[in-house]
Amino acid sequence: TSVDDSLSLTGPKVVAPPMVYIAGEEMTHYASNLIVEKWIKPYFDTTNWEEYDLSCKARDESDDQVLKDAVDAGKRIGAIFKEPTITPTAVQVKEMGLSKPFGSPNGAMRRGWNGITISRDTIHIEGIELGYKRPVFFERHAVGGEYGAGWNEVGQGTLLTTYLPQDGSPPFVVDKRDLTDEQNAVVVYHNPYDNIEPLAHLFFKRCLEADITPYIVTKKTVFKWQEPFWANMKKVFDEHYKEDFVKAGLMEECGGELQHLISDAATMKLIRWTGGGFGMAAHNYDGDMLTDQIAQVHRSPGFITSNLVGKNDDGSLIKEFEASHGTVSDLWHEHLAGKETSLNPLGMAEAMIGAMEHAATLDAEKNPEDADKQAVKAKIFNYCTTLRSAMHNTFRYKQGTRDMSGPSGFTTEDFIDKVAWRLNRYLAQQTEESPPPTLHEPSRQFRRNYDVDLESVNEMFVKFDKNSDGVIDIEEFTDLLVHLNLAPTKTPKAKDKTDEIL
Amino acid sequence: TSVDDSLSLTGPKVVAPPMVYIAGEEMTHYASNLIVEKWIKPYFDTTNWEEYDLSCKARDESDDQVLKDAVDAGKRIGAIFKEPTITPTAVQVKEMGLSKPFGSPNGAMRRGWNGITISRDTIHIEGIELGYKRPVFFERHAVGGEYGAGWNEVGQGTLLTTYLPQDGSPPFVVDKRDLTDEQNAVVVYHNPYDNIEPLAHLFFKRCLEADITPYIVTKKTVFKWQEPFWANMKKVFDEHYKEDFVKAGLMEECGGELQHLISDAATMKLIRWTGGGFGMAAHNYDGDMLTDQIAQVHRSPGFITSNLVGKNDDGSLIKEFEASHGTVSDLWHEHLAGKETSLNPLGMAEAMIGAMEHAATLDAEKNPEDADKQAVKAKIFNYCTTLRSAMHNTFRYKQGTRDMSGPSGFTTEDFIDKVAWRLNRYLAQQTEESPPPTLHEPSRQFRRNYDVDLESVNEMFVKFDKNSDGVIDIEEFTDLLVHLNLAPTKTPKAKDKTDEIL
């Protein structure tokens, strides 16, 4: 018998499984509240959600106890949604009258949840093609590297680094260096590699499910200590996934074997591979650099996810989901001034969907015999898929926010209302009267603060309109793409030459 | 009285000042030899050049003494031209019958010449617009960071790093960390900052001369030890250059003050700022990543320079110039098989021009009273400018190599001959009959191994031809540029929002 996964405004509310809800502040806090009220609460009883307020004020009043509590709750429950928060600048500390400058909560979360990876994927809207045609996945090792470095600024002298094994075997010198400059920064860090195996499983599973080809990115050709990152990844791949990837036809582009990319070469691929359909896994800092580049190619950071995945003592995965943007202060100040705003909540909605699905999955896994829990999971997955359709189609009907639908687009509140209305229709099995249109990517000119210089655009147009007939034909277009280094090529990816002089 | 800077085939040969010439192998060695024979020797007596053969065979036969000799000579003379060399793989060690795998000569050179910076700039051809419209300069700190790291792979235990001051003050612990993973890479490095001051002078002087706006790139917001890189740069800028930059109108775009860019944000700027006209200075590894990205945007690494700048004990600058590509093995094997080849020697020619000009500058500086040396310098600068024109115009007359002029382009040998012919005309004051044409960038399809997928291009064309009239008009073109994130914007660069959700 098939599980009843239906929900409706008239039916009984579904009791949402336990989830940690971390509240932030400013415009994204306001919009998140609307989303919960208009999209979620009509269908769900959220009394099992635990809310932690990580606004600066709340952290200050509790002497940051609220952060510790949130981390503990996340460890206990395993599914976390987080609104954007503020890491106050010196000026903000003063303005808000804080007792001290509270740091980013990220470190405490990564430590508390045994962070393995920060997954950052491109967000796609069905029926609208953005920067990358198909998904691009990124696993950024969540720990190690320079983020956890010890350091000091020192003068001339000697720096001695010794390793003392826990097993009692004799200590040995890792590095001894003479510092001859008057001013030196000395830096010590380590990359812990025990969690590369779970990272690998996560990454390859995700890539396989999404039908995309995985690549491992390091600088191991020069930074020899990075070899285990690659070796551990390759071992997991060859033992557990290679066969499935080959069967799925995903290894044809890269010569049948898992490919390694040197980090600096990866910066070039990200510009050329706009077809998408690939994943990259990398160390912490490389991931920081490369995911920002991906965000730039794929319209904006508003279309990239940011999910921290950690592992609990029982082996279950802790997953925290957030948008990759901040609190959008400027819209908040406009809102406070009584002006209309138009915030695109897609990144936050994707985070909410991720957290709700993970909460349901954990609850169902912990209670495999409980038919009710299984039914709740089915309902939540159905709800999330429907919510996504309702959002995507609202954009496609040009009822989106102004970054996507232009000046005639909806306000923050109207967009949320419109999606709520459509969500209700869809859940009640009322389909649209006509199928939603397929759209080209809305002009990036609609993006906030995106001020196109039309004069310069015209100069470029004249340049590419070589025969000066006022339009660009297919030949001129080909040249244009090739000029911009954006023309799709037939050369198999793995064979891309490193020596690209000609 | 003005200095006589003329040269001609019929006049006496100019005695070229001392210079180190490092020979490499394969196709680029073959082409360099032709360049010296056809472009240089007809006008110059090169007996003061010291040649060092860094082919694998020569390094093997001398047990690498030749590398030590080359480094010593570079230190003594101060101006070095280097052909691409091979760092042999395990397979090549076997094929060439080498006694051991010789490493890259770069480390020895950076150490031996007190490397300060690797300058990597976009190469432009007058009258043909490539990826960036105006020059992009890059200073990559040549020392420090992970390239000089000490490291080990270790298990559980403790890592202790202690600093022992040279002045006898008490040692202190820089870092003590417990390693709880079974497998860890531990890494220690330092950034020596004494040479940031000369790096800053070099960088700002170069930017000012080229009329471009400087930016400093670090990750100091998180990697706090990088603060001195920025602070030292800013100090030099404010004390010595700010006024001149303001006067030159170069600080208007960035709020009148030297700007810092966070490294991951810089990856985004490099895609958006295709107008060029900016410089970036960064740490070693960041420079590695970012300059590869620049190469991708600016057609290919064949259009990027690579110059190591060091400092001699007497304060004079040691400068080594090379192309940023390798030995181009595939063309070499075609050449050996008797096939036609078409190697674009622009990168090598720029390196040669740089080395010859620096050699002349040093020689003139060391002999300020010697009128002959000053005259030689004038002749060499005139020669180099003329050689550049001869090359550029040969490309513009569509007599370039095939990467630039398509299938009807010239072979390696014919191109070098044609430039030699034109160089002679120009030096003899014979101008062209008609001015050389201004060209759009030749199709990147002409690049070796660049295999455009025309079917996919057509798909894209249809997408951007929204009204399906078979051509793209200015409106569709604007959308296209904006879609590709390449539209020039009016927003001042320094005000680019970090929070770019909408």
PDB file of N, CA and C in Angstrom, chain A residues 129 133 146 148 156 158 160 162-164 166 177 182-183 185 187 189 191 193-194 219 263 272 285-286 288 296 440-441 444 447-448 451 453 459 463 472 482-483 485 488 490 502, chain B residues 129 133 146 156 158 160 162-164 166 177 182-183 185 187 189-191 193-194 219 263 272 285-286 288 296 440-441 444 448 451 453 459 463 472 482-483 485 488 490 502:
ATOM      1  N   GLU A 129      17.174  28.983 -17.094  1.00  0.00           N
ATOM      2  CA  GLU A 129      18.576  28.581 -17.064  1.00  0.00           C
ATOM      3  C   GLU A 129      19.449  29.709 -16.518  1.00  0.00           C
ATOM      4  N   LYS A 133      24.465  25.529 -16.664  1.00  0.00           N
ATOM      5  CA  LYS A 133      23.294  24.864 -17.228  1.00  0.00           C
ATOM      6  C   LYS A 133      22.827  23.728 -16.314  1.00  0.00           C
ATOM      7  N   GLU A 146      44.468  26.698   7.182  1.00  0.00           N
ATOM      8  CA  GLU A 146      44.889  27.935   7.834  1.00  0.00           C
ATOM      9  C   GLU A 146      43.818  28.541   8.742  1.00  0.00           C
ATOM     10  N   GLY A 148      42.438  27.155  11.150  1.00  0.00           N
ATOM     11  CA  GLY A 148      42.737  26.754  12.515  1.00  0.00           C
ATOM     12  C   GLY A 148      44.198  26.929  12.860  1.00  0.00           C
ATOM     13  N   GLN A 156      64.024  37.871  13.997  1.00  0.00           N
ATOM     14  CA  GLN A 156      65.031  36.868  13.677  1.00  0.00           C
ATOM     15  C   GLN A 156      65.117  35.821  14.779  1.00  0.00           C
ATOM     16  N   THR A 158      64.984  31.253  15.543  1.00  0.00           N
ATOM     17  CA  THR A 158      64.777  29.898  15.046  1.00  0.00           C
ATOM     18  C   THR A 158      63.382  29.438  15.422  1.00  0.00           C
ATOM     19  N   LEU A 160      61.141  26.055  15.832  1.00  0.00           N
ATOM     20  CA  LEU A 160      61.336  24.616  15.962  1.00  0.00           C
ATOM     21  C   LEU A 160      59.984  23.955  16.205  1.00  0.00           C
ATOM     22  N   THR A 162      58.099  20.345  16.891  1.00  0.00           N
ATOM     23  CA  THR A 162      58.358  18.967  17.313  1.00  0.00           C
ATOM     24  C   THR A 162      57.047  18.216  17.441  1.00  0.00           C
ATOM     25  N   TYR A 163      57.076  16.978  17.046  1.00  0.00           N
ATOM     26  CA  TYR A 163      55.900  16.121  17.186  1.00  0.00           C
ATOM     27  C   TYR A 163      56.153  15.086  18.279  1.00  0.00           C
ATOM     28  N   LEU A 164      55.233  15.010  19.227  1.00  0.00           N
ATOM     29  CA  LEU A 164      55.339  14.044  20.312  1.00  0.00           C
ATOM     30  C   LEU A 164      54.236  13.006  20.149  1.00  0.00           C
ATOM     31  N   GLN A 166      51.552  10.084  20.585  1.00  0.00           N
ATOM     32  CA  GLN A 166      50.775   9.692  21.745  1.00  0.00           C
ATOM     33  C   GLN A 166      51.163   8.303  22.231  1.00  0.00           C
ATOM     34  N   ARG A 177      63.543  25.892  11.281  1.00  0.00           N
ATOM     35  CA  ARG A 177      63.901  26.892  10.281  1.00  0.00           C
ATOM     36  C   ARG A 177      64.494  28.127  10.936  1.00  0.00           C
ATOM     37  N   GLU A 182      63.670  40.533   9.572  1.00  0.00           N
ATOM     38  CA  GLU A 182      63.322  41.260  10.802  1.00  0.00           C
ATOM     39  C   GLU A 182      61.859  41.020  11.172  1.00  0.00           C
ATOM     40  N   GLN A 183      61.042  40.841  10.131  1.00  0.00           N
ATOM     41  CA  GLN A 183      59.600  40.674  10.354  1.00  0.00           C
ATOM     42  C   GLN A 183      59.120  39.404   9.648  1.00  0.00           C
ATOM     43  N   ALA A 185      55.862  36.329   9.680  1.00  0.00           N
ATOM     44  CA  ALA A 185      54.692  35.664  10.229  1.00  0.00           C
ATOM     45  C   ALA A 185      55.022  34.182  10.217  1.00  0.00           C
ATOM     46  N   VAL A 187      53.523  30.363  10.869  1.00  0.00           N
ATOM     47  CA  VAL A 187      52.186  29.775  10.784  1.00  0.00           C
ATOM     48  C   VAL A 187      52.271  28.251  10.938  1.00  0.00           C
ATOM     49  N   TYR A 189      49.722  24.780  11.111  1.00  0.00           N
ATOM     50  CA  TYR A 189      48.361  24.234  11.093  1.00  0.00           C
ATOM     51  C   TYR A 189      48.417  22.748  10.811  1.00  0.00           C
ATOM     52  N   ASN A 191      46.032  19.467   8.844  1.00  0.00           N
ATOM     53  CA  ASN A 191      44.843  18.961   8.170  1.00  0.00           C
ATOM     54  C   ASN A 191      44.521  17.602   8.764  1.00  0.00           C
ATOM     55  N   TYR A 193      42.746  14.203   8.664  1.00  0.00           N
ATOM     56  CA  TYR A 193      42.230  13.501   7.479  1.00  0.00           C
ATOM     57  C   TYR A 193      41.295  12.330   7.796  1.00  0.00           C
ATOM     58  N   ASP A 194      41.006  12.098   9.093  1.00  0.00           N
ATOM     59  CA  ASP A 194      40.147  10.951   9.397  1.00  0.00           C
ATOM     60  C   ASP A 194      38.749  11.083   8.801  1.00  0.00           C
ATOM     61  N   LYS A 219      46.438  20.969  -4.415  1.00  0.00           N
ATOM     62  CA  LYS A 219      47.710  21.479  -4.941  1.00  0.00           C
ATOM     63  C   LYS A 219      48.817  20.472  -4.582  1.00  0.00           C
ATOM     64  N   SER A 263      44.626  22.890  -8.181  1.00  0.00           N
ATOM     65  CA  SER A 263      43.740  23.970  -7.763  1.00  0.00           C
ATOM     66  C   SER A 263      43.785  25.185  -8.691  1.00  0.00           C
ATOM     67  N   ARG A 272      35.285  27.854 -17.913  1.00  0.00           N
ATOM     68  CA  ARG A 272      34.991  27.219 -19.203  1.00  0.00           C
ATOM     69  C   ARG A 272      33.852  26.214 -19.152  1.00  0.00           C
ATOM     70  N   TYR A 285      40.576  26.085   2.324  1.00  0.00           N
ATOM     71  CA  TYR A 285      40.803  27.405   1.719  1.00  0.00           C
ATOM     72  C   TYR A 285      40.572  27.382   0.208  1.00  0.00           C
ATOM     73  N   ASP A 286      41.009  26.326  -0.454  1.00  0.00           N
ATOM     74  CA  ASP A 286      40.736  26.216  -1.885  1.00  0.00           C
ATOM     75  C   ASP A 286      39.228  26.283  -2.126  1.00  0.00           C
ATOM     76  N   ASP A 288      37.033  27.786  -0.324  1.00  0.00           N
ATOM     77  CA  ASP A 288      36.602  29.170  -0.102  1.00  0.00           C
ATOM     78  C   ASP A 288      36.754  29.983  -1.394  1.00  0.00           C
ATOM     79  N   GLN A 296      29.989  33.664  -8.688  1.00  0.00           N
ATOM     80  CA  GLN A 296      30.043  34.748  -9.668  1.00  0.00           C
ATOM     81  C   GLN A 296      29.575  34.276 -11.039  1.00  0.00           C
ATOM     82  N   HIS A 440      14.051  32.459 -20.243  1.00  0.00           N
ATOM     83  CA  HIS A 440      15.498  32.668 -20.205  1.00  0.00           C
ATOM     84  C   HIS A 440      15.834  33.281 -18.860  1.00  0.00           C
ATOM     85  N   GLU A 441      17.108  33.258 -18.504  1.00  0.00           N
ATOM     86  CA  GLU A 441      17.483  33.875 -17.245  1.00  0.00           C
ATOM     87  C   GLU A 441      17.070  35.344 -17.287  1.00  0.00           C
ATOM     88  N   ARG A 444      20.365  40.110 -15.509  1.00  0.00           N
ATOM     89  CA  ARG A 444      21.071  40.345 -14.250  1.00  0.00           C
ATOM     90  C   ARG A 444      21.065  41.831 -13.885  1.00  0.00           C
ATOM     91  N   ARG A 447      19.372  42.717 -10.695  1.00  0.00           N
ATOM     92  CA  ARG A 447      19.982  42.492  -9.383  1.00  0.00           C
ATOM     93  C   ARG A 447      20.198  43.819  -8.672  1.00  0.00           C
ATOM     94  N   ARG A 448      20.002  43.766  -7.375  1.00  0.00           N
ATOM     95  CA  ARG A 448      20.231  44.943  -6.559  1.00  0.00           C
ATOM     96  C   ARG A 448      21.659  45.444  -6.756  1.00  0.00           C
ATOM     97  N   ASP A 451      24.519  47.906 -11.734  1.00  0.00           N
ATOM     98  CA  ASP A 451      24.279  49.100 -12.526  1.00  0.00           C
ATOM     99  C   ASP A 451      25.031  49.002 -13.851  1.00  0.00           C
ATOM    100  N   ASP A 453      26.550  49.579 -17.405  1.00  0.00           N
ATOM    101  CA  ASP A 453      27.018  50.741 -18.145  1.00  0.00           C
ATOM    102  C   ASP A 453      26.661  50.545 -19.618  1.00  0.00           C
ATOM    103  N   GLU A 459      29.565  49.879 -26.958  1.00  0.00           N
ATOM    104  CA  GLU A 459      30.914  49.760 -27.535  1.00  0.00           C
ATOM    105  C   GLU A 459      31.242  48.309 -27.862  1.00  0.00           C
ATOM    106  N   LYS A 463      31.767  46.244 -31.511  1.00  0.00           N
ATOM    107  CA  LYS A 463      32.965  45.450 -31.730  1.00  0.00           C
ATOM    108  C   LYS A 463      32.613  44.064 -32.282  1.00  0.00           C
ATOM    109  N   ILE A 472      23.906  40.977 -34.565  1.00  0.00           N
ATOM    110  CA  ILE A 472      24.946  39.954 -34.466  1.00  0.00           C
ATOM    111  C   ILE A 472      24.380  38.643 -34.998  1.00  0.00           C
ATOM    112  N   VAL A 482      33.616  32.650 -28.336  1.00  0.00           N
ATOM    113  CA  VAL A 482      34.991  32.167 -28.312  1.00  0.00           C
ATOM    114  C   VAL A 482      35.889  33.250 -27.718  1.00  0.00           C
ATOM    115  N   HIS A 483      35.626  34.495 -28.107  1.00  0.00           N
ATOM    116  CA  HIS A 483      36.394  35.612 -27.560  1.00  0.00           C
ATOM    117  C   HIS A 483      36.281  35.663 -26.044  1.00  0.00           C
ATOM    118  N   ASN A 485      35.846  33.337 -24.157  1.00  0.00           N
ATOM    119  CA  ASN A 485      36.300  32.073 -23.589  1.00  0.00           C
ATOM    120  C   ASN A 485      35.138  31.252 -23.045  1.00  0.00           C
ATOM    121  N   PRO A 488      31.333  26.500 -25.761  1.00  0.00           N
ATOM    122  CA  PRO A 488      31.440  25.086 -25.380  1.00  0.00           C
ATOM    123  C   PRO A 488      32.391  24.374 -26.341  1.00  0.00           C
ATOM    124  N   LYS A 490      34.345  20.664 -27.760  1.00  0.00           N
ATOM    125  CA  LYS A 490      34.152  19.229 -27.889  1.00  0.00           C
ATOM    126  C   LYS A 490      35.262  18.433 -27.214  1.00  0.00           C
ATOM    127  N   LEU A 502      48.836  27.848 -27.330  1.00  0.00           N
ATOM    128  CA  LEU A 502      48.313  28.251 -28.649  1.00  0.00           C
ATOM    129  C   LEU A 502      46.791  28.216 -28.719  1.00  0.00           C
TER     130      LEU A 502
ATOM    131  N   GLU B 129      42.238  43.655 -29.614  1.00  0.00           N
ATOM    132  CA  GLU B 129      41.815  43.599 -28.218  1.00  0.00           C
ATOM    133  C   GLU B 129      41.619  42.153 -27.764  1.00  0.00           C
ATOM    134  N   LYS B 133      40.664  44.495 -21.728  1.00  0.00           N
ATOM    135  CA  LYS B 133      40.836  45.621 -22.643  1.00  0.00           C
ATOM    136  C   LYS B 133      42.139  46.360 -22.348  1.00  0.00           C
ATOM    137  N   GLU B 146      53.160  28.298   1.725  1.00  0.00           N
ATOM    138  CA  GLU B 146      53.224  26.839   1.765  1.00  0.00           C
ATOM    139  C   GLU B 146      54.277  26.237   0.833  1.00  0.00           C
ATOM    140  N   GLN B 156      48.198  10.366  16.122  1.00  0.00           N
ATOM    141  CA  GLN B 156      47.790  11.098  17.315  1.00  0.00           C
ATOM    142  C   GLN B 156      49.005  11.542  18.118  1.00  0.00           C
ATOM    143  N   THR B 158      50.990  15.264  20.026  1.00  0.00           N
ATOM    144  CA  THR B 158      51.009  16.705  20.264  1.00  0.00           C
ATOM    145  C   THR B 158      52.030  17.344  19.336  1.00  0.00           C
ATOM    146  N   LEU B 160      54.231  20.731  18.885  1.00  0.00           N
ATOM    147  CA  LEU B 160      54.672  21.885  19.667  1.00  0.00           C
ATOM    148  C   LEU B 160      55.607  22.736  18.822  1.00  0.00           C
ATOM    149  N   THR B 162      57.965  26.131  18.820  1.00  0.00           N
ATOM    150  CA  THR B 162      58.609  27.086  19.717  1.00  0.00           C
ATOM    151  C   THR B 162      59.466  28.051  18.918  1.00  0.00           C
ATOM    152  N   TYR B 163      59.452  29.289  19.334  1.00  0.00           N
ATOM    153  CA  TYR B 163      60.291  30.302  18.692  1.00  0.00           C
ATOM    154  C   TYR B 163      61.423  30.685  19.630  1.00  0.00           C
ATOM    155  N   LEU B 164      62.642  30.623  19.120  1.00  0.00           N
ATOM    156  CA  LEU B 164      63.816  30.995  19.900  1.00  0.00           C
ATOM    157  C   LEU B 164      64.397  32.267  19.309  1.00  0.00           C
ATOM    158  N   GLN B 166      66.675  35.363  18.286  1.00  0.00           N
ATOM    159  CA  GLN B 166      68.116  35.456  18.082  1.00  0.00           C
ATOM    160  C   GLN B 166      68.760  36.377  19.114  1.00  0.00           C
ATOM    161  N   ARG B 177      49.328  22.056  19.804  1.00  0.00           N
ATOM    162  CA  ARG B 177      48.025  21.491  19.433  1.00  0.00           C
ATOM    163  C   ARG B 177      48.021  19.985  19.633  1.00  0.00           C
ATOM    164  N   GLU B 182      43.738   9.949  13.507  1.00  0.00           N
ATOM    165  CA  GLU B 182      44.753   8.923  13.242  1.00  0.00           C
ATOM    166  C   GLU B 182      45.723   9.392  12.166  1.00  0.00           C
ATOM    167  N   GLN B 183      45.194  10.187  11.248  1.00  0.00           N
ATOM    168  CA  GLN B 183      46.013  10.647  10.117  1.00  0.00           C
ATOM    169  C   GLN B 183      45.940  12.166  10.016  1.00  0.00           C
ATOM    170  N   ALA B 185      48.122  15.726   8.440  1.00  0.00           N
ATOM    171  CA  ALA B 185      49.254  16.417   7.833  1.00  0.00           C
ATOM    172  C   ALA B 185      49.528  17.626   8.719  1.00  0.00           C
ATOM    173  N   VAL B 187      51.750  21.111   9.141  1.00  0.00           N
ATOM    174  CA  VAL B 187      52.371  22.025   8.188  1.00  0.00           C
ATOM    175  C   VAL B 187      52.890  23.264   8.922  1.00  0.00           C
ATOM    176  N   TYR B 189      55.036  26.935   8.153  1.00  0.00           N
ATOM    177  CA  TYR B 189      55.713  27.796   7.191  1.00  0.00           C
ATOM    178  C   TYR B 189      55.866  29.193   7.757  1.00  0.00           C
ATOM    179  N   HIS B 190      56.590  30.020   7.050  1.00  0.00           N
ATOM    180  CA  HIS B 190      56.621  31.411   7.460  1.00  0.00           C
ATOM    181  C   HIS B 190      56.543  32.318   6.237  1.00  0.00           C
ATOM    182  N   ASN B 191      56.037  33.490   6.457  1.00  0.00           N
ATOM    183  CA  ASN B 191      56.054  34.539   5.436  1.00  0.00           C
ATOM    184  C   ASN B 191      57.080  35.577   5.861  1.00  0.00           C
ATOM    185  N   TYR B 193      58.630  39.051   5.653  1.00  0.00           N
ATOM    186  CA  TYR B 193      58.007  40.294   5.166  1.00  0.00           C
ATOM    187  C   TYR B 193      58.991  41.436   4.909  1.00  0.00           C
ATOM    188  N   ASP B 194      60.301  41.194   5.113  1.00  0.00           N
ATOM    189  CA  ASP B 194      61.242  42.304   4.903  1.00  0.00           C
ATOM    190  C   ASP B 194      61.228  42.830   3.468  1.00  0.00           C
ATOM    191  N   LYS B 219      43.862  37.430   2.603  1.00  0.00           N
ATOM    192  CA  LYS B 219      42.743  36.837   3.348  1.00  0.00           C
ATOM    193  C   LYS B 219      42.877  37.258   4.813  1.00  0.00           C
ATOM    194  N   SER B 263      40.740  37.777  -0.773  1.00  0.00           N
ATOM    195  CA  SER B 263      41.161  36.910  -1.876  1.00  0.00           C
ATOM    196  C   SER B 263      39.998  36.221  -2.576  1.00  0.00           C
ATOM    197  N   ARG B 272      34.589  39.972 -13.572  1.00  0.00           N
ATOM    198  CA  ARG B 272      33.752  41.123 -13.917  1.00  0.00           C
ATOM    199  C   ARG B 272      34.528  42.301 -14.482  1.00  0.00           C
ATOM    200  N   TYR B 285      50.653  31.860  -2.753  1.00  0.00           N
ATOM    201  CA  TYR B 285      49.666  30.891  -3.254  1.00  0.00           C
ATOM    202  C   TYR B 285      48.446  31.580  -3.861  1.00  0.00           C
ATOM    203  N   ASP B 286      47.981  32.647  -3.221  1.00  0.00           N
ATOM    204  CA  ASP B 286      46.875  33.400  -3.808  1.00  0.00           C
ATOM    205  C   ASP B 286      47.255  33.862  -5.217  1.00  0.00           C
ATOM    206  N   ASP B 288      49.276  32.430  -7.251  1.00  0.00           N
ATOM    207  CA  ASP B 288      49.265  31.257  -8.126  1.00  0.00           C
ATOM    208  C   ASP B 288      47.848  31.029  -8.673  1.00  0.00           C
ATOM    209  N   GLN B 296      43.144  32.642 -18.041  1.00  0.00           N
ATOM    210  CA  GLN B 296      41.967  32.077 -18.706  1.00  0.00           C
ATOM    211  C   GLN B 296      41.086  33.177 -19.293  1.00  0.00           C
ATOM    212  N   HIS B 440      39.733  42.765 -34.541  1.00  0.00           N
ATOM    213  CA  HIS B 440      39.135  42.175 -33.359  1.00  0.00           C
ATOM    214  C   HIS B 440      39.995  40.999 -32.950  1.00  0.00           C
ATOM    215  N   GLU B 441      39.818  40.534 -31.746  1.00  0.00           N
ATOM    216  CA  GLU B 441      40.597  39.372 -31.331  1.00  0.00           C
ATOM    217  C   GLU B 441      40.307  38.226 -32.288  1.00  0.00           C
ATOM    218  N   ARG B 444      39.208  32.457 -30.874  1.00  0.00           N
ATOM    219  CA  ARG B 444      39.962  31.537 -30.024  1.00  0.00           C
ATOM    220  C   ARG B 444      39.856  30.108 -30.532  1.00  0.00           C
ATOM    221  N   ARG B 448      45.384  26.042 -30.486  1.00  0.00           N
ATOM    222  CA  ARG B 448      45.676  24.618 -30.555  1.00  0.00           C
ATOM    223  C   ARG B 448      44.780  23.876 -29.560  1.00  0.00           C
ATOM    224  N   ASP B 451      38.565  23.034 -29.455  1.00  0.00           N
ATOM    225  CA  ASP B 451      37.640  22.409 -30.382  1.00  0.00           C
ATOM    226  C   ASP B 451      36.205  22.834 -30.043  1.00  0.00           C
ATOM    227  N   ASP B 453      32.334  23.381 -29.921  1.00  0.00           N
ATOM    228  CA  ASP B 453      31.166  22.552 -30.208  1.00  0.00           C
ATOM    229  C   ASP B 453      30.082  23.435 -30.820  1.00  0.00           C
ATOM    230  N   GLU B 459      22.723  26.252 -29.963  1.00  0.00           N
ATOM    231  CA  GLU B 459      21.720  26.205 -28.898  1.00  0.00           C
ATOM    232  C   GLU B 459      21.710  27.508 -28.102  1.00  0.00           C
ATOM    233  N   LYS B 463      18.915  30.637 -27.749  1.00  0.00           N
ATOM    234  CA  LYS B 463      18.476  31.081 -26.441  1.00  0.00           C
ATOM    235  C   LYS B 463      18.529  32.614 -26.316  1.00  0.00           C
ATOM    236  N   ILE B 472      20.905  38.688 -33.230  1.00  0.00           N
ATOM    237  CA  ILE B 472      20.859  39.246 -31.874  1.00  0.00           C
ATOM    238  C   ILE B 472      20.999  40.753 -31.975  1.00  0.00           C
ATOM    239  N   VAL B 482      24.823  40.555 -19.689  1.00  0.00           N
ATOM    240  CA  VAL B 482      24.425  40.571 -18.292  1.00  0.00           C
ATOM    241  C   VAL B 482      24.290  39.134 -17.801  1.00  0.00           C
ATOM    242  N   HIS B 483      23.700  38.290 -18.633  1.00  0.00           N
ATOM    243  CA  HIS B 483      23.561  36.871 -18.283  1.00  0.00           C
ATOM    244  C   HIS B 483      24.918  36.237 -18.007  1.00  0.00           C
ATOM    245  N   ASN B 485      27.362  37.614 -16.917  1.00  0.00           N
ATOM    246  CA  ASN B 485      28.045  38.345 -15.858  1.00  0.00           C
ATOM    247  C   ASN B 485      29.211  39.162 -16.391  1.00  0.00           C
ATOM    248  N   PRO B 488      29.714  45.467 -18.439  1.00  0.00           N
ATOM    249  CA  PRO B 488      30.405  46.512 -17.670  1.00  0.00           C
ATOM    250  C   PRO B 488      29.389  47.240 -16.795  1.00  0.00           C
ATOM    251  N   LYS B 490      28.409  50.478 -13.963  1.00  0.00           N
ATOM    252  CA  LYS B 490      28.775  51.840 -13.586  1.00  0.00           C
ATOM    253  C   LYS B 490      29.134  51.943 -12.108  1.00  0.00           C
ATOM    254  N   LEU B 502      20.829  39.971  -4.291  1.00  0.00           N
ATOM    255  CA  LEU B 502      19.791  40.315  -5.268  1.00  0.00           C
ATOM    256  C   LEU B 502      20.346  40.802  -6.594  1.00  0.00           C
TER     257      LEU B 502
END
